[in-house]
Structure formats: structure tokens, C-alpha cells
């Protein structure tokens, strides 16, 4: 009985602490501009349920409602590498009640002239709540190779037979990094693209591909479950969390390690005071302990993982320059 009472007291204390944190976040919020928002805000996601963008959207939605008093309604419209949703987003009223969630792929597609809208001029990035890096994974039971060096040896011994899956379009960061690695090590890699995460993961688990490019937070359950093993971290230095996995510096590759990020956008012509309120609301939601716990569980604490409007624009501007330079060097952009 006493144990139950103690547990209840601990739970009540934890609940009280969470309530205090949320109340403090609400107290720090600016006044609503002319009552905005006074009804639910819609967040359109260009990817399917369960993917990385969807997961972070739903986690932030819980905190957003606590902060603003209005629900953040997440609607999935997958397809076209996150671009099918653009028509609905661009046709929505410029009142701040319709937002869009996506990733760095949209900057890559703009650089490759796959979409017409400039992600930081035609739209305003309200928040980047997650920034991470990419790894290359093998199946735990893989016998043909165990690490990056033996993977390269296998690829050289079996030219044209190595299969890699990723989510990247021709101009996407993952596609670019895989292509550059193949060039540096003089190997041929056949890349297969899957929009749905379940298809990518299933193709590796089933042995239909040899390796997969993905972000650690999206496959943490497979890493911790011993099903996927990283053979390369696409960072210049090894992060402590993956100290046994080689980095780009370790393998001597002169390849730019693109960081992967997720963002929520408002249309560019939404009134500034509404965009600033949304920025403050999402920042307060991001800072809650509940969301930070979620981000840590997804390895999103390893690199800087919060960008407000100004910093997000700066990051996207830099990425656009790099995408264009890389695509031109690869002959994919004139």
C-alpha cells in the first residue's frame, strides 16, 4: 500500500512539474495578435503517417495546443517526394491557419528545378525542430561485409551488383552523398528510392538491398533491437553515441556531409505578427521537457536542433548554394 502511495505521490509530483513548465511557457508567450489563433491550425504533411516529419509534427502538436489553446491538426498528403501537398498549401488562405511540414528535400528539389517555389522566399520557415545526420546501415545478419571497408571491397568484387535504398530524389542530399561516395571509392552503387519508410526498412530486412541510408532517429527501434547496424556516419567526426562507427574523416572521403532537417512553413505573405506568434508558440512547444525527451530518444540532441525563422532562412540559403554547386559538379544541373 505504501509503495502504491509513494508511486502516486511521485506521479503527482511529476505531473505538477510538467504543469508548471507548461504554465511558464504560456506565461512567456506574446499576446495573441488580434486573437490569432482562435480556431484550429492545420499542418499539412507531404509524407505518410509514421515517417520522421509526421512523428515530430504529432509530438509538437500536443505541446502546441497546451501553449496556444488551439489544436494543431496534422493531415498527411504523401506523394511526389513531399511535393503533392504543395497545391493544397499554396491554394490555402494566407492567414496562418494552414502550415506545411517537410524536409531539406524541398530545398534540394528547388535547386534541381523540380519545384517552382523558393522554400525561404515564397514560404517562411517558422521552425526547424529537428536536425540530424545520415548513416549507412547493414542487416545485423549480413555476412558479405561488416563495416565500410569490407563493404567497399565487396562492391569492387561485385561491380554493378550492390544495391542501396534511400528516400532521396535525384537532387536530394542522400542521393548526392551516395553518388559522391561511389565516385570517391570507384564503386558502382545501384540506388533504389522508396517514399514510404516501411518499404525502405522492409527491403533491407528482407535482403532485397545490401545497405540503406537513413537517419538514426527514424530507425532507433531497429538499432536498439539489434536488426540494423550502422557502418558509416556521414559526419566529419564520430558522435559519442556511435563511437564504434566510422565517420567520413575516418574513411578519408572528401564528401560534404549534408545535415538532414525537418521544418514547418507558413506562406510567405502571412502577416508578420502572425508568423512571429507562431514562431514563439513552436519555440515554447519545442522547449518543453516532453518534446525534449522525444528528441533525445530520436538522437536529435547530437547536433543543434532548433532554428527559428531567421536562422532557418540562413540555413536554407546555405543549403541551396551547396545543392546547386554539387548538382552542377555532378552534371545534374546546367
Short mmCIF file of C-alpha atoms in Angstrom, two decimals:
data_model
loop_
_atom_site.label_atom_id
_atom_site.label_comp_id
_atom_site.label_asym_id
_atom_site.label_seq_id
_atom_site.Cartn_x
_atom_site.Cartn_y
_atom_site.Cartn_z
CA UNK A 1 0.00 0.00 0.00
CA UNK A 2 2.80 2.38 0.93
CA UNK A 3 4.60 1.61 -2.36
CA UNK A 4 1.46 2.46 -4.29
CA UNK A 5 1.04 5.68 -2.34
CA UNK A 6 4.69 6.61 -2.95
CA UNK A 7 4.33 5.92 -6.64
CA UNK A 8 1.19 8.03 -6.74
CA UNK A 9 2.95 10.88 -4.98
CA UNK A 10 5.82 10.68 -7.46
CA UNK A 11 3.40 10.68 -10.36
CA UNK A 12 1.54 13.64 -8.93
CA UNK A 13 4.82 15.50 -8.39
CA UNK A 14 5.89 14.78 -11.97
CA UNK A 15 2.53 15.94 -13.27
CA UNK A 16 2.80 19.10 -11.20
CA UNK A 17 6.27 19.82 -12.55
CA UNK A 18 5.08 19.32 -16.14
CA UNK A 19 2.11 21.59 -15.50
CA UNK A 20 4.43 24.27 -14.07
CA UNK A 21 6.74 24.05 -17.08
CA UNK A 22 3.82 24.38 -19.49
CA UNK A 23 2.31 27.23 -17.47
CA UNK A 24 5.66 29.05 -17.52
CA UNK A 25 5.89 28.59 -21.28
CA UNK A 26 2.40 30.01 -21.73
CA UNK A 27 3.24 32.95 -19.46
CA UNK A 28 6.26 33.81 -21.64
CA UNK A 29 4.18 33.87 -24.82
CA UNK A 30 3.46 37.20 -26.54
CA UNK A 31 -0.14 38.39 -26.68
CA UNK A 32 -2.18 36.84 -29.47
CA UNK A 33 -2.30 39.24 -32.45
CA UNK A 34 -6.00 40.14 -32.79
CA UNK A 35 -6.91 36.85 -31.12
CA UNK A 36 -4.92 34.65 -33.55
CA UNK A 37 -5.29 31.75 -33.44
CA UNK A 38 -8.90 31.42 -32.34
CA UNK A 39 -9.57 28.15 -34.15
CA UNK A 40 -7.57 25.01 -35.04
CA UNK A 41 -4.42 25.36 -37.14
CA UNK A 42 -3.87 22.80 -39.92
CA UNK A 43 -0.43 21.31 -40.59
CA UNK A 44 -0.18 19.60 -43.98
CA UNK A 45 2.49 16.89 -44.14
CA UNK A 46 3.84 15.77 -47.51
CA UNK A 47 4.76 12.33 -46.15
CA UNK A 48 2.86 9.34 -44.85
CA UNK A 49 1.90 8.59 -41.26
CA UNK A 50 4.73 7.23 -39.13
CA UNK A 51 7.57 8.90 -41.02
CA UNK A 52 10.03 11.32 -39.45
CA UNK A 53 8.19 14.53 -40.37
CA UNK A 54 4.89 13.04 -39.23
CA UNK A 55 6.31 11.92 -35.89
CA UNK A 56 7.77 15.30 -34.98
CA UNK A 57 4.59 17.06 -36.12
CA UNK A 58 2.37 14.98 -33.86
CA UNK A 59 4.69 15.38 -30.88
CA UNK A 60 4.79 19.16 -31.27
CA UNK A 61 1.03 19.27 -31.87
CA UNK A 62 0.38 18.09 -28.31
CA UNK A 63 2.52 20.87 -26.85
CA UNK A 64 1.25 23.48 -29.34
CA UNK A 65 -2.31 23.04 -28.10
CA UNK A 66 -1.20 23.44 -24.47
CA UNK A 67 0.63 26.64 -25.38
CA UNK A 68 -1.95 28.29 -27.66
CA UNK A 69 -5.22 26.72 -26.53
CA UNK A 70 -5.90 25.64 -30.12
CA UNK A 71 -5.34 22.22 -31.73
CA UNK A 72 -2.70 21.67 -34.39
CA UNK A 73 -4.42 19.28 -36.79
CA UNK A 74 -1.94 17.11 -38.71
CA UNK A 75 -3.08 15.96 -42.16
CA UNK A 76 -0.94 13.60 -44.26
CA UNK A 77 -0.83 14.03 -48.04
CA UNK A 78 2.09 11.86 -49.18
CA UNK A 79 3.49 11.58 -52.67
CA UNK A 80 5.96 13.09 -55.09
CA UNK A 81 8.77 13.22 -52.53
CA UNK A 82 6.75 15.58 -50.37
CA UNK A 83 5.53 17.79 -53.23
CA UNK A 84 1.95 16.56 -53.78
CA UNK A 85 0.91 18.62 -50.76
CA UNK A 86 2.16 21.87 -52.33
CA UNK A 87 -1.02 22.57 -54.29
CA UNK A 88 -3.18 22.45 -51.16
CA UNK A 89 -0.70 24.57 -49.24
CA UNK A 90 -0.33 27.23 -51.93
CA UNK A 91 -4.09 27.41 -52.51
CA UNK A 92 -4.83 27.92 -48.80
CA UNK A 93 -5.61 31.37 -47.42
CA UNK A 94 -2.58 33.39 -46.30
CA UNK A 95 -3.89 33.73 -42.77
CA UNK A 96 -1.54 31.47 -40.82
CA UNK A 97 -4.15 28.78 -40.25
CA UNK A 98 -2.58 26.42 -42.81
CA UNK A 99 1.04 25.37 -42.40
CA UNK A 100 3.15 22.77 -44.18
CA UNK A 101 5.68 20.29 -42.84
CA UNK A 102 8.55 18.95 -44.92
CA UNK A 103 12.29 18.45 -45.06
CA UNK A 104 15.53 19.58 -46.67
CA UNK A 105 14.47 17.60 -49.75
CA UNK A 106 12.30 20.58 -50.73
CA UNK A 107 15.37 22.83 -50.94
CA UNK A 108 17.11 20.13 -52.97
CA UNK A 109 14.16 19.86 -55.32
CA UNK A 110 14.05 23.63 -55.75
CA UNK A 111 17.78 23.60 -56.55
CA UNK A 112 17.20 20.83 -59.10
CA UNK A 113 14.28 22.81 -60.60
CA UNK A 114 11.81 20.16 -59.53
CA UNK A 115 9.55 22.72 -57.82
CA UNK A 116 8.98 26.41 -58.56
CA UNK A 117 8.53 27.78 -55.04
CA UNK A 118 11.57 29.08 -53.17
CA UNK A 119 11.39 27.48 -49.69
CA UNK A 120 12.66 30.58 -47.87
CA UNK A 121 11.24 33.39 -50.03
CA UNK A 122 7.85 32.15 -51.21
CA UNK A 123 7.40 30.45 -47.83
CA UNK A 124 8.57 31.36 -44.34
CA UNK A 125 10.14 28.59 -42.24
CA UNK A 126 8.54 29.05 -38.82
CA UNK A 127 10.63 26.40 -37.09
CA UNK A 128 13.18 23.70 -37.77
CA UNK A 129 12.58 21.41 -34.77
CA UNK A 130 14.90 18.58 -35.75
CA UNK A 131 18.34 18.42 -37.35
CA UNK A 132 20.20 15.16 -37.70
CA UNK A 133 22.70 13.27 -39.80
CA UNK A 134 22.59 10.27 -42.10
CA UNK A 135 24.10 6.84 -41.63
CA UNK A 136 24.51 3.81 -43.87
CA UNK A 137 23.17 0.57 -42.39
CA UNK A 138 23.51 -3.15 -42.99
CA UNK A 139 21.41 -6.00 -41.68
CA UNK A 140 22.73 -7.49 -38.45
CA UNK A 141 22.94 -10.95 -40.05
CA UNK A 142 24.79 -9.69 -43.14
CA UNK A 143 27.79 -11.93 -43.93
CA UNK A 144 29.14 -10.34 -47.13
CA UNK A 145 30.61 -7.36 -45.24
CA UNK A 146 30.68 -5.96 -41.71
CA UNK A 147 31.97 -2.38 -41.98
CA UNK A 148 32.58 0.33 -44.58
CA UNK A 149 35.97 -1.02 -45.68
CA UNK A 150 34.65 -4.54 -46.26
CA UNK A 151 31.58 -3.08 -47.99
CA UNK A 152 33.83 -1.25 -50.47
CA UNK A 153 35.82 -4.45 -51.03
CA UNK A 154 32.60 -6.36 -51.68
CA UNK A 155 31.38 -3.67 -54.10
CA UNK A 156 34.66 -3.78 -56.04
CA UNK A 157 34.48 -7.57 -56.24
CA UNK A 158 30.86 -7.45 -57.41
CA UNK A 159 30.66 -4.44 -59.77
CA UNK A 160 27.11 -3.38 -60.52
CA UNK A 161 25.52 -5.77 -58.04
CA UNK A 162 25.49 -3.59 -54.92
CA UNK A 163 22.07 -2.22 -54.01
CA UNK A 164 21.38 0.75 -51.75
CA UNK A 165 17.99 2.14 -50.77
CA UNK A 166 17.24 5.68 -49.68
CA UNK A 167 14.44 8.21 -49.82
CA UNK A 168 16.28 10.69 -51.99
CA UNK A 169 15.23 12.10 -55.36
CA UNK A 170 17.93 12.77 -57.96
CA UNK A 171 18.66 16.17 -56.41
CA UNK A 172 18.26 15.09 -52.80
CA UNK A 173 21.01 15.07 -50.18
CA UNK A 174 21.02 11.30 -49.72
CA UNK A 175 21.25 10.66 -53.45
CA UNK A 176 24.07 13.18 -53.78
CA UNK A 177 26.05 11.74 -50.87
CA UNK A 178 25.70 8.15 -52.12
CA UNK A 179 26.76 9.18 -55.63
CA UNK A 180 29.78 11.08 -54.32
CA UNK A 181 30.87 8.17 -52.12
CA UNK A 182 30.64 5.82 -55.10
CA UNK A 183 32.83 8.19 -57.13
CA UNK A 184 35.43 8.61 -54.38
CA UNK A 185 35.80 4.86 -53.86
CA UNK A 186 35.37 3.94 -57.53
CA UNK A 187 32.46 1.60 -56.95
CA UNK A 188 29.08 1.26 -58.62
CA UNK A 189 26.01 1.52 -56.38
CA UNK A 190 22.51 0.92 -57.70
CA UNK A 191 20.22 3.27 -55.79
CA UNK A 192 16.56 2.44 -55.19
CA UNK A 193 14.19 5.11 -53.91
CA UNK A 194 11.19 4.42 -51.67
CA UNK A 195 8.89 7.21 -50.45
CA UNK A 196 7.46 5.02 -47.69
CA UNK A 197 9.74 4.30 -44.75
CA UNK A 198 8.21 0.84 -44.28
CA UNK A 199 9.29 -0.12 -47.81
CA UNK A 200 12.86 1.03 -47.23
CA UNK A 201 13.17 -0.80 -43.95
CA UNK A 202 11.49 -3.92 -45.31
CA UNK A 203 13.81 -4.03 -48.30
CA UNK A 204 16.85 -4.11 -46.02
CA UNK A 205 15.37 -6.53 -43.51
CA UNK A 206 14.35 -8.86 -46.34
CA UNK A 207 17.75 -8.77 -48.01
CA UNK A 208 16.39 -7.14 -51.17
CA UNK A 209 19.07 -4.44 -50.86
CA UNK A 210 22.53 -4.57 -49.35
CA UNK A 211 22.58 -1.27 -47.44
CA UNK A 212 20.27 1.61 -46.58
CA UNK A 213 20.77 5.33 -46.00
CA UNK A 214 18.63 6.70 -43.17
CA UNK A 215 18.72 8.92 -40.12
CA UNK A 216 19.35 7.16 -36.78
CA UNK A 217 16.30 8.61 -35.06
CA UNK A 218 13.98 7.12 -37.65
CA UNK A 219 15.34 3.59 -37.16
CA UNK A 220 16.25 3.75 -33.48
CA UNK A 221 14.00 0.78 -32.72
CA UNK A 222 15.87 -1.32 -35.27
CA UNK A 223 19.27 -0.16 -33.99
CA UNK A 224 18.39 -0.82 -30.36
CA UNK A 225 16.69 -4.08 -31.36
CA UNK A 226 19.90 -5.29 -33.00
CA UNK A 227 18.43 -5.56 -36.51
CA UNK A 228 20.29 -2.69 -38.21
CA UNK A 229 23.99 -1.95 -37.77
CA UNK A 230 25.50 1.38 -38.92
CA UNK A 231 28.66 1.04 -40.99
CA UNK A 232 29.22 4.75 -41.70
CA UNK A 233 28.17 8.01 -40.05
CA UNK A 234 28.01 10.83 -42.59
CA UNK A 235 29.63 13.34 -40.25
CA UNK A 236 33.20 14.60 -40.16
CA UNK A 237 33.69 13.31 -36.60
CA UNK A 238 32.28 10.28 -34.81
CA UNK A 239 29.45 11.24 -32.42
CA UNK A 240 29.85 9.75 -28.95
CA UNK A 241 26.58 7.87 -29.37
CA UNK A 242 28.07 5.96 -32.30
CA UNK A 243 31.72 5.88 -31.25
CA UNK A 244 32.32 2.49 -32.90
CA UNK A 245 31.05 3.60 -36.32
CA UNK A 246 33.43 5.15 -38.86
CA UNK A 247 32.95 8.77 -39.92
CA UNK A 248 33.70 10.49 -43.22
CA UNK A 249 37.04 11.63 -41.80
CA UNK A 250 37.90 8.06 -40.82
CA UNK A 251 37.46 6.77 -44.37
CA UNK A 252 39.31 9.70 -45.92
CA UNK A 253 36.46 10.84 -48.15
CA UNK A 254 36.20 14.44 -49.32
CA UNK A 255 32.39 14.42 -49.23
CA UNK A 256 30.24 17.18 -47.74
CA UNK A 257 28.06 15.65 -45.01
CA UNK A 258 24.64 17.20 -45.61
CA UNK A 259 22.66 17.56 -42.41
CA UNK A 260 19.05 16.41 -42.62
CA UNK A 261 16.37 18.65 -41.16
CA UNK A 262 12.60 18.97 -40.86
CA UNK A 263 10.69 22.24 -40.97
CA UNK A 264 7.23 23.76 -40.70
CA UNK A 265 6.42 26.58 -43.10
CA UNK A 266 3.81 29.33 -43.38
CA UNK A 267 3.08 31.01 -46.69
CA UNK A 268 5.37 33.96 -47.24
CA UNK A 269 2.57 36.54 -47.32
CA UNK A 270 1.04 35.58 -43.97
CA UNK A 271 1.01 38.73 -41.78
CA UNK A 272 4.31 39.13 -39.93
CA UNK A 273 2.69 39.39 -36.50
CA UNK A 274 1.03 36.01 -37.01
CA UNK A 275 4.26 34.41 -38.17
CA UNK A 276 6.08 35.78 -35.13
CA UNK A 277 3.38 34.44 -32.82
CA UNK A 278 3.62 31.00 -34.45
CA UNK A 279 7.40 31.12 -34.09
CA UNK A 280 7.07 31.86 -30.36
CA UNK A 281 4.44 29.14 -29.89
CA UNK A 282 6.50 26.46 -31.60
CA UNK A 283 9.65 27.50 -29.73
CA UNK A 284 7.80 27.19 -26.42
CA UNK A 285 6.45 23.79 -27.52
CA UNK A 286 9.95 22.68 -28.58
CA UNK A 287 11.41 23.67 -25.20
CA UNK A 288 9.01 21.54 -23.13
CA UNK A 289 10.57 18.57 -21.35
CA UNK A 290 8.12 16.23 -23.08
CA UNK A 291 9.33 17.24 -26.51
CA UNK A 292 12.98 17.27 -25.48
CA UNK A 293 12.60 13.71 -24.20
CA UNK A 294 11.17 12.74 -27.58
CA UNK A 295 14.04 14.44 -29.44
CA UNK A 296 16.64 12.70 -27.28
CA UNK A 297 15.01 9.35 -27.98
CA UNK A 298 15.47 10.09 -31.69
CA UNK A 299 19.17 11.11 -31.39
CA UNK A 300 18.16 14.69 -32.20
CA UNK A 301 20.34 16.13 -29.45
CA UNK A 302 23.66 15.32 -31.13
CA UNK A 303 23.73 18.45 -33.31
CA UNK A 304 21.95 21.80 -32.90
CA UNK A 305 18.29 21.00 -33.46
CA UNK A 306 16.33 24.24 -33.12
CA UNK A 307 16.17 27.06 -35.66
CA UNK A 308 13.70 29.96 -35.58
CA UNK A 309 12.72 31.98 -38.64
CA UNK A 310 15.94 33.96 -39.20
CA UNK A 311 18.30 31.05 -38.51
CA UNK A 312 16.20 28.69 -40.62
CA UNK A 313 16.33 31.06 -43.59
CA UNK A 314 20.11 31.32 -43.22
CA UNK A 315 20.47 27.53 -43.08
CA UNK A 316 18.30 27.06 -46.16
CA UNK A 317 20.18 29.74 -48.09
CA UNK A 318 23.44 27.92 -47.41
CA UNK A 319 21.97 24.55 -48.34
CA UNK A 320 20.63 25.93 -51.61
CA UNK A 321 24.09 27.19 -52.61
CA UNK A 322 25.65 23.83 -51.75
CA UNK A 323 22.94 21.85 -53.55
CA UNK A 324 23.39 23.91 -56.71
CA UNK A 325 27.18 23.71 -56.66
CA UNK A 326 27.10 19.95 -56.09
CA UNK A 327 24.46 19.29 -58.74
CA UNK A 328 26.42 21.32 -61.29
CA UNK A 329 29.62 19.44 -60.46
CA UNK A 330 27.75 16.15 -60.95
CA UNK A 331 26.35 17.29 -64.29
CA UNK A 332 22.78 17.20 -62.99
CA UNK A 333 22.20 20.96 -63.29
CA UNK A 334 23.13 23.35 -66.08
#
